[in-house]
Amino acid sequence: MRIYYLSTNGKAAPWLAALREALPGAEVMEWQAGAPPGDHAVVWAPPQQFFDEQPQLRGIFNTGAGVDALLGRQLPPKAVLVRLEDAGMSVQMAEYVCHAVVRHFREFDRIEEDVAQRRWAYRRPNERDDFPVGVMGLGVLGTRVAQALAHFEFPVLGWSRSPREVPGVRCFSGGAGFDDFLRATRMLVCLLPLTPATENIMNRDTLGKLRPGGYVINVARGAHLVDEDLLALLDEGHLAGATLDVFRTEPLPPQHPFWQHPRISVTPHTSARTLRHETVAQIARKIQALERGESIAGVVDRLRGY
Ligand code: NAP
Ligand code: GLV
C-alpha cells in the first residue's frame, strides 16, 4: 500500500515519520510530480495536478475538519473523501469560544483599559440571561462548544440543518427555525461548514436580526461573513463587537480594516489547530479499516458539501 502526504505547511518530515510509525506495512512518501500511483493520500490543500495524476486513489484524508478547499477541486470519482473528526480540535474550539464569550460578557477589555490608567473601577455585573449565545452548526465542534458554554450557565441556543438534541441547549433547525434562532441570540458563534448553502450566511439581514448589542464570533470560514455588513452594523451600533479567527483572504491583508478596528479582535486562524499525534492516529485507524473492507465515519457527502 502506498500513501502520499502533501501539505502546504512545509513540515513534511515529522508527518511522514508519524505516518510510517502508525502504518508500518505501508510505503509512505511525499508526493512529487510524476510519482507512481498511490492508494491513499493525506492532504491539506493539494494542487489539482496531484489529483489529475492520481485518478486511482481510494482514500483522500483531509488533515482538517473543513473540506471546502478540496471540494473546489476535481477529485478522483471513486475515492472516499474523509474529514478529520475532532482529533483534539473540539477542546481547543471550546476554550477559544468560551474565552471570547467570557471576555465580552465580563468586559475584560474595559477592565484592561482601566488598569492601564491605574483606575480601580467597579462595573455593574452583566446578567447572563441578557447574553444568550447561539451556535450555528451542531456538529462535532459546535456541540462541544455549546455544551462548554452551557457549563458557564449562559442561555445556549443551537442551529443545525437537521433536528438535533443537545442537553442544556435550545435547538433549532433548518430554514424554518433560523429566524427564531437569530432573534433569540445575542452572541453568535459560527461553526458551520462552508458550502453553497452557508456562504455569506452572516450578512446585514441575518446579523440585523440578532438582539441589540449583538456580538459575532467566527471560527468557521471567512466566506461565511460579509465583511462590509459586519463593519456597517458595528458603525451603526447594532453590533457591539466581533472576534474573528478566519477570513476571506488568509493571511488577512495588511490594509484590511479588521486589523485596526477597535471592536474587532483578530486571531490568525488558530482557534483549533491540527494536532499531529491525534490526527495521524485517527487517519491510520481509518486507512486500516478501509483496507479490511470496513466502513468508516467522517466520510464527506460531496453533494451536501460536508
Ligand atoms: P460537522 O461535524 O460536519 O458539523 C457541521 C454542522 O453544521 C452540523 O450540525 C450540520 O447540520 C450543520 N450544517 C451544515 N450545513 C448547514 C446548513 N445549511 N444549515 C444549518 N446547519 C448546517 O463539522 P465540524 O467538525 O463541527 O466543523 C465545522 C467547521 O468548523 C468546519 O467545516 C471548518 O470550516 C471549521 N473549523 C475551523 C477551524 C479553525 O481553526 N478556525 C478548525 C476546525 C474546523 P447537521 O447536524 O444537520 O448535519
Ligand atoms: C481548520 O480550519 C479545519 O478545518 O480543520
Coordinates of C-alpha atoms and ligand atoms in Angstrom, one line a residue:
M1 CA 0.0 0.0 0.0
R2 CA 1.4 3.4 -1.0
I3 CA 0.3 6.6 0.9
Y4 CA 1.2 10.1 -0.2
Y5 CA 1.5 13.0 2.2
L6 CA 1.0 16.6 0.8
S7 CA 0.6 19.8 2.7
T8 CA 1.2 23.5 2.3
N9 CA 2.8 23.7 5.8
G10 CA 6.3 22.9 4.6
K11 CA 6.9 20.5 7.5
A12 CA 6.6 17.1 5.9
A13 CA 9.3 15.2 7.8
P14 CA 7.6 14.8 11.2
W15 CA 4.3 13.9 9.4
L16 CA 6.0 11.3 7.2
A17 CA 7.7 9.8 10.3
A18 CA 4.5 9.7 12.3
L19 CA 2.5 8.1 9.4
R20 CA 5.3 5.4 8.9
E21 CA 5.2 4.6 12.6
A22 CA 1.4 4.3 12.6
L23 CA 1.3 2.3 9.4
P24 CA 4.4 0.1 9.4
G25 CA 3.4 -2.1 6.4
A26 CA 2.8 0.9 4.1
E27 CA 5.1 2.9 1.8
V28 CA 4.6 6.5 3.0
M29 CA 6.1 9.3 0.9
E30 CA 5.8 12.9 0.0
W31 CA 4.2 13.3 -3.4
Q32 CA 6.3 14.7 -6.3
A33 CA 5.0 15.3 -9.9
G34 CA 5.3 12.1 -11.9
A35 CA 5.3 9.8 -8.8
P36 CA 3.8 6.3 -9.2
P37 CA 0.2 5.5 -8.4
G38 CA -0.8 5.6 -4.7
D39 CA -3.7 4.1 -2.7
H40 CA -4.4 6.8 -0.2
A41 CA -3.5 10.4 0.3
V42 CA -3.2 12.5 3.5
V43 CA -3.5 16.1 2.4
W44 CA -4.1 19.8 3.1
A45 CA -4.9 22.0 0.1
P46 CA -3.0 19.9 -2.5
P47 CA -2.7 21.2 -6.1
Q48 CA -5.2 20.0 -8.8
Q49 CA -2.2 18.3 -10.6
F50 CA -1.9 15.8 -7.7
F51 CA -5.5 14.5 -8.3
D52 CA -5.1 14.7 -12.1
E53 CA -2.1 12.4 -11.8
Q54 CA -3.6 10.0 -9.2
P55 CA -7.1 9.1 -10.5
Q56 CA -6.9 5.6 -8.9
L57 CA -6.8 6.9 -5.3
R58 CA -9.1 5.1 -3.0
G59 CA -9.0 7.4 0.0
I60 CA -8.3 11.1 0.5
F61 CA -7.8 12.1 4.1
N62 CA -8.0 15.8 4.9
T63 CA -5.9 16.9 7.8
G64 CA -8.6 19.3 8.9
A65 CA -12.3 19.3 9.6
G66 CA -13.4 21.6 6.8
V67 CA -13.2 20.2 3.3
D68 CA -14.3 23.3 1.3
A69 CA -10.9 23.8 -0.3
L70 CA -10.9 20.1 -1.5
L71 CA -14.5 20.3 -2.8
G72 CA -13.3 23.1 -5.1
R73 CA -11.0 20.6 -6.8
Q74 CA -11.9 17.8 -9.3
L75 CA -11.4 14.7 -7.2
P76 CA -10.9 11.1 -8.3
P77 CA -14.6 9.9 -8.6
K78 CA -14.2 6.7 -6.7
A79 CA -12.1 8.0 -3.8
V80 CA -13.8 8.4 -0.4
L81 CA -13.1 11.9 0.9
V82 CA -12.6 11.8 4.7
R83 CA -12.5 14.8 7.1
L84 CA -11.0 15.0 10.5
E85 CA -13.4 14.3 13.3
D86 CA -12.3 16.2 16.4
A87 CA -8.8 14.8 16.8
G88 CA -8.1 17.2 19.6
M89 CA -9.8 20.2 18.0
S90 CA -13.1 20.3 19.9
V91 CA -11.5 21.1 23.2
Q92 CA -9.4 23.9 21.6
M93 CA -12.5 25.3 20.0
A94 CA -14.4 25.2 23.3
E95 CA -11.5 27.1 25.0
Y96 CA -11.4 29.7 22.3
V97 CA -15.1 30.4 22.1
C98 CA -15.6 30.4 25.9
H99 CA -12.7 32.8 26.2
A100 CA -14.2 35.2 23.6
V101 CA -17.7 35.0 25.1
V102 CA -16.5 35.5 28.7
R103 CA -14.1 38.3 27.7
H104 CA -17.0 40.2 26.2
F105 CA -19.6 39.3 28.8
R106 CA -17.3 40.2 31.8
E107 CA -16.0 43.3 29.9
F108 CA -12.4 42.3 30.4
D109 CA -11.3 44.7 27.6
R110 CA -12.7 47.6 29.5
I111 CA -11.1 46.4 32.7
E112 CA -7.7 46.2 30.9
E113 CA -8.2 49.8 29.8
D114 CA -9.0 50.9 33.4
V115 CA -6.0 49.1 34.7
A116 CA -3.7 50.6 32.1
Q117 CA -4.9 54.0 33.5
R118 CA -4.4 52.7 37.2
R119 CA -8.2 53.2 37.7
W120 CA -9.8 50.9 40.3
A121 CA -13.2 50.9 38.8
Y122 CA -16.2 48.6 39.5
R123 CA -18.8 47.9 36.9
R124 CA -22.3 46.6 37.4
P125 CA -22.3 42.9 36.6
N126 CA -24.0 41.9 33.4
E127 CA -26.9 39.5 33.6
R128 CA -26.3 36.1 31.9
D129 CA -29.9 36.0 30.8
D130 CA -29.2 39.1 28.7
F131 CA -26.4 37.4 26.8
P132 CA -27.8 34.3 25.1
V133 CA -25.3 32.6 22.9
G134 CA -26.4 31.0 19.6
V135 CA -24.1 28.4 18.0
M136 CA -24.6 27.8 14.2
G137 CA -23.6 24.3 13.5
L138 CA -24.2 21.5 16.0
G139 CA -21.6 19.0 14.6
V140 CA -18.5 17.7 16.3
L141 CA -17.2 21.1 17.2
G142 CA -20.4 23.1 17.6
T143 CA -21.9 20.6 20.1
R144 CA -18.7 20.6 22.2
V145 CA -18.7 24.4 22.2
A146 CA -22.4 24.7 23.0
Q147 CA -22.0 22.2 26.0
A148 CA -19.0 24.1 27.3
L149 CA -20.9 27.4 27.2
A150 CA -23.9 25.8 29.0
H151 CA -21.5 24.8 31.8
F152 CA -20.9 28.5 32.4
E153 CA -24.7 28.9 32.7
F154 CA -25.2 31.1 29.6
P155 CA -28.6 30.5 27.9
V156 CA -27.3 28.5 24.8
L157 CA -29.1 28.1 21.5
G158 CA -28.1 25.9 18.6
W159 CA -29.0 25.7 15.0
S160 CA -28.3 22.8 12.5
R161 CA -29.6 21.6 9.2
S162 CA -31.4 18.6 10.6
P163 CA -33.0 18.5 14.1
R164 CA -30.6 17.8 16.9
E165 CA -30.9 17.3 20.7
V166 CA -28.1 18.6 22.9
P167 CA -28.6 18.6 26.7
G168 CA -28.7 22.2 28.0
V169 CA -29.1 23.7 24.5
R170 CA -32.3 25.1 22.9
C171 CA -32.1 23.6 19.4
F172 CA -33.5 25.0 16.2
S173 CA -33.1 23.6 12.7
G174 CA -33.4 24.3 9.0
G175 CA -34.7 27.4 7.3
A176 CA -37.9 27.3 9.4
G177 CA -36.0 27.7 12.6
F178 CA -33.4 30.2 11.6
D179 CA -35.3 33.5 12.2
D180 CA -36.4 32.4 15.7
F181 CA -32.8 31.3 16.5
L182 CA -31.3 34.6 15.4
R183 CA -33.9 36.8 17.1
A184 CA -33.2 35.0 20.4
T185 CA -29.4 35.2 20.1
R186 CA -27.1 38.0 21.3
M187 CA -23.7 36.4 20.9
L188 CA -23.5 34.5 17.6
V189 CA -20.9 31.7 17.0
C190 CA -20.3 30.3 13.5
L191 CA -19.2 26.7 13.4
L192 CA -20.8 25.7 10.1
P193 CA -19.0 24.1 7.2
L194 CA -18.5 26.3 4.2
T195 CA -21.0 25.1 1.5
P196 CA -23.1 26.9 -1.2
A197 CA -25.9 27.0 1.4
T198 CA -23.8 28.6 4.2
E199 CA -21.6 31.1 2.2
N200 CA -22.3 34.7 3.2
I201 CA -24.7 33.5 5.9
M202 CA -23.7 36.3 8.3
N203 CA -24.9 39.4 6.4
R204 CA -26.8 42.6 7.1
D205 CA -30.2 40.8 7.1
T206 CA -29.2 37.9 9.4
L207 CA -26.9 39.9 11.7
G208 CA -29.6 42.6 11.9
K209 CA -31.9 40.1 13.5
L210 CA -29.6 39.5 16.5
R211 CA -30.6 41.1 19.8
P212 CA -29.3 44.7 20.2
G213 CA -25.7 44.7 21.3
G214 CA -25.0 41.6 19.3
Y215 CA -21.6 40.0 19.1
V216 CA -20.1 37.8 16.4
I217 CA -17.6 35.0 16.8
N218 CA -16.5 33.5 13.5
V219 CA -14.3 30.4 13.9
A220 CA -15.5 28.5 10.8
R221 CA -14.6 30.1 7.4
G222 CA -14.1 33.7 6.3
A223 CA -16.6 33.4 3.5
H224 CA -19.4 32.8 6.0
L225 CA -19.3 36.5 6.8
V226 CA -19.9 39.6 4.6
D227 CA -17.1 41.8 5.9
E228 CA -18.7 45.1 4.8
D229 CA -22.0 44.2 6.5
L230 CA -20.3 43.5 9.8
L231 CA -18.4 46.8 9.7
A232 CA -21.6 48.7 8.9
L233 CA -23.6 47.1 11.7
L234 CA -20.7 47.9 14.1
D235 CA -20.7 51.5 13.0
E236 CA -24.5 51.8 13.3
G237 CA -24.2 50.5 16.9
H238 CA -26.4 47.4 16.3
L239 CA -23.5 45.1 17.0
A240 CA -21.1 45.6 19.9
G241 CA -18.1 43.7 18.6
A242 CA -16.6 40.6 17.0
T243 CA -13.9 38.0 17.5
L244 CA -12.7 36.7 14.1
D245 CA -10.3 33.8 13.6
V246 CA -11.0 33.2 9.9
F247 CA -11.0 35.5 6.8
R248 CA -11.9 35.5 3.2
T249 CA -8.2 36.0 2.3
E250 CA -5.6 34.4 4.7
P251 CA -3.3 35.8 5.8
L252 CA -5.5 38.8 6.4
P253 CA -4.1 41.5 4.1
P254 CA -2.2 44.3 6.0
Q255 CA -4.6 47.0 4.7
H256 CA -7.8 45.2 5.8
P257 CA -9.9 47.3 8.2
F258 CA -10.4 44.4 10.6
W259 CA -6.8 44.7 11.9
Q260 CA -7.3 48.1 13.4
H261 CA -11.0 48.2 14.3
P262 CA -11.4 49.0 18.0
R263 CA -14.2 46.5 18.5
I264 CA -12.9 43.6 16.4
S265 CA -10.4 41.0 17.8
V266 CA -8.4 39.2 15.2
T267 CA -6.5 35.9 15.6
P268 CA -4.6 34.1 12.8
H269 CA -6.8 31.0 12.1
T270 CA -5.6 29.4 15.3
S271 CA -8.8 28.6 17.3
A272 CA -8.4 24.9 16.8
R273 CA -5.1 23.6 15.4
T274 CA -4.5 20.3 13.7
L275 CA -2.6 18.1 16.2
R276 CA -0.2 15.7 14.6
H277 CA -0.4 12.8 17.0
E278 CA -4.2 12.7 17.2
T279 CA -4.6 13.3 13.5
V280 CA -2.2 10.6 12.4
A281 CA -3.7 8.1 14.9
Q282 CA -7.2 8.8 13.6
I283 CA -6.3 8.6 9.9
A284 CA -4.2 5.4 10.3
R285 CA -7.1 3.7 12.1
K286 CA -9.4 4.6 9.2
I287 CA -6.9 3.6 6.5
Q288 CA -6.6 0.2 8.2
A289 CA -10.4 -0.2 8.5
L290 CA -10.8 0.7 4.8
E291 CA -8.1 -1.9 3.8
R292 CA -10.1 -4.5 5.8
G293 CA -13.2 -3.6 3.8
E294 CA -15.0 -1.9 6.8
S295 CA -16.9 1.3 6.6
I296 CA -15.6 4.4 8.4
A297 CA -17.0 7.6 9.9
G298 CA -16.3 11.1 8.7
V299 CA -16.8 10.4 5.0
V300 CA -17.8 13.6 3.3
D301 CA -21.1 13.7 1.3
R302 CA -19.8 15.5 -1.8
L303 CA -23.3 16.7 -2.8
R304 CA -24.2 18.1 0.6
G305 CA -20.7 19.7 0.8
Y306 CA -19.6 18.5 4.3
Ligands
NAP1 P1 -19.6 18.9 11.3 O1 -19.4 17.9 12.4 O2 -19.8 18.4 9.9 O3 -20.8 19.8 11.7 C1 -21.4 20.7 10.8 C2 -22.7 21.2 11.5 O4 -23.2 22.3 10.6 C3 -23.8 20.2 11.6 O5 -24.6 20.3 12.7 C4 -24.7 20.5 10.3 O6 -26.0 20.1 10.5 C5 -24.5 22.0 10.3 N1 -24.9 22.5 9.0 C6 -24.3 22.2 7.8 N2 -25.0 22.9 6.8 C7 -26.0 23.6 7.3 C8 -27.0 24.4 6.8 N3 -27.1 24.7 5.5 N4 -27.8 24.9 7.7 C9 -27.8 24.7 9.1 N5 -26.8 23.9 9.6 C10 -25.9 23.3 8.7 O7 -18.3 19.9 11.3 P2 -17.3 20.2 12.5 O8 -16.3 19.2 12.6 O9 -18.1 20.6 13.7 O10 -16.6 21.5 11.8 C11 -17.3 22.7 11.5 C12 -16.5 23.7 10.7 O11 -15.5 24.3 11.6 C13 -15.5 23.0 9.6 O12 -16.3 22.8 8.5 C14 -14.5 24.1 9.4 O13 -14.9 25.0 8.4 C15 -14.5 24.8 10.8 N6 -13.2 24.7 11.5 C16 -12.4 25.8 11.8 C17 -11.2 25.6 12.5 C18 -10.4 26.8 12.8 O14 -9.3 26.7 13.3 N7 -10.9 28.0 12.7 C19 -10.8 24.3 12.9 C20 -11.6 23.3 12.6 C21 -12.8 23.4 11.9 P3 -26.5 18.6 10.7 O15 -26.2 18.3 12.1 O16 -27.9 18.6 10.4 O17 -25.7 17.8 9.7
GLV2 C1 -9.3 24.1 10.1 O1 -9.7 25.2 9.7 C2 -10.0 22.9 9.8 O2 -11.0 22.9 9.0 O3 -9.6 21.9 10.4

